[in-house]
Amino acid sequence: MLVESSPIEVQRQVRSVRLQRRLIGVVPTMGALHDGHRSLIEAARSNVDYVIATIFVNPTQFGPGEDFSRYPRTLDQDLEICRAAGADLVFTPSAAAMYSSSAQTVVKVSSLTTVLEGAHRPGHFDGVSTVVCKLLNITDPDRAYFGQKDFQQQLVIRQMVNDLNFPVEIVTCPIVREPDGLAMSSRNRYLTSSERVVAGEISKTLKLAESMATSAGVAPSMIADEMRKKLASVSGMEISYAVVVDAMTLQDVSQRPDGDAVALIAARVGTTRLIDNAILQFR
Ligand code: AMP
């Protein structure tokens, strides 16, 4: 497994892989890897010939007062996980290598980024779409792998890739969870043991939403009300949002939809902001 921090060297390596007509997959991450990340690398491994993982804590997607400086950085362990999961190349750029001080370009996806995470974290998705655009240009993949865990993010990336004609297929992989249901996240390591118990209520609430959706006559708004009621009764949790929205547009759905809907929750437990979601199948 190659480990490379220079964008130009990665581009050189990718060019030689392309000359061999091998399919390339990329898995962008911010490191502090867990089994969720591992599942993305393994999905790529089973799907393409050459697997690139990227590890970069992207400063431009963190707002002032967010956790950029304390975000966990565990490079040695991360490289072990990448190796075990079958990565061929790990790209570990520095911030200086990614952003020149004279840079003037930002990639901005408009309406999808005005709601939910975009509304609560101004500028976050500009940072995400710009860095993913750069990572796709550097790694020139046939496929790029993202987690459903960051549901809005994968929609924003799909929109960007379509709008800007990137010749890349976006693959969204299922959420990997702890045994009690908590969605795996690099931020879970911030939680104290009592906060960890409180955090478990998020996935329990999504389970409730999933089961309500399968009962005839239950409207999305009733599910969202029930989710908010359940979460409001949990002490030690501050809800950012708990909604049921169209899974393509992220707009509210009031009637039982024809297409997919998704229940999304963001909540703060102690100082840790957690997000999770579940696709709802209305039958
Ligand atoms: P991050 O390092 O948090 O930026 O995440 C890198 C990628 O891993 C993103 O596409 C995430 O959606 C994905 N990811 C994070 N947590 C999970 C999880 N529990 N299950 C599946 N994918 C995940």
XYZ file of C-alpha atoms in Angstrom, residues 205 208-209 212 218 220-232 242:
19
model
C -36.139 6.864 17.564
C -39.677 3.753 15.756
C -40.019 5.939 12.631
C -44.537 3.610 12.026
C -49.649 6.970 9.244
C -45.002 11.478 7.566
C -45.923 14.450 9.755
C -47.251 12.083 12.449
C -43.947 10.227 12.394
C -41.941 13.445 12.673
C -44.126 14.576 15.618
C -43.608 11.240 17.348
C -39.833 11.407 16.776
C -39.651 14.898 18.294
C -41.832 13.845 21.241
C -39.654 10.820 21.978
C -36.387 12.781 21.722
C -37.728 15.694 23.780
C -35.926 15.582 13.657
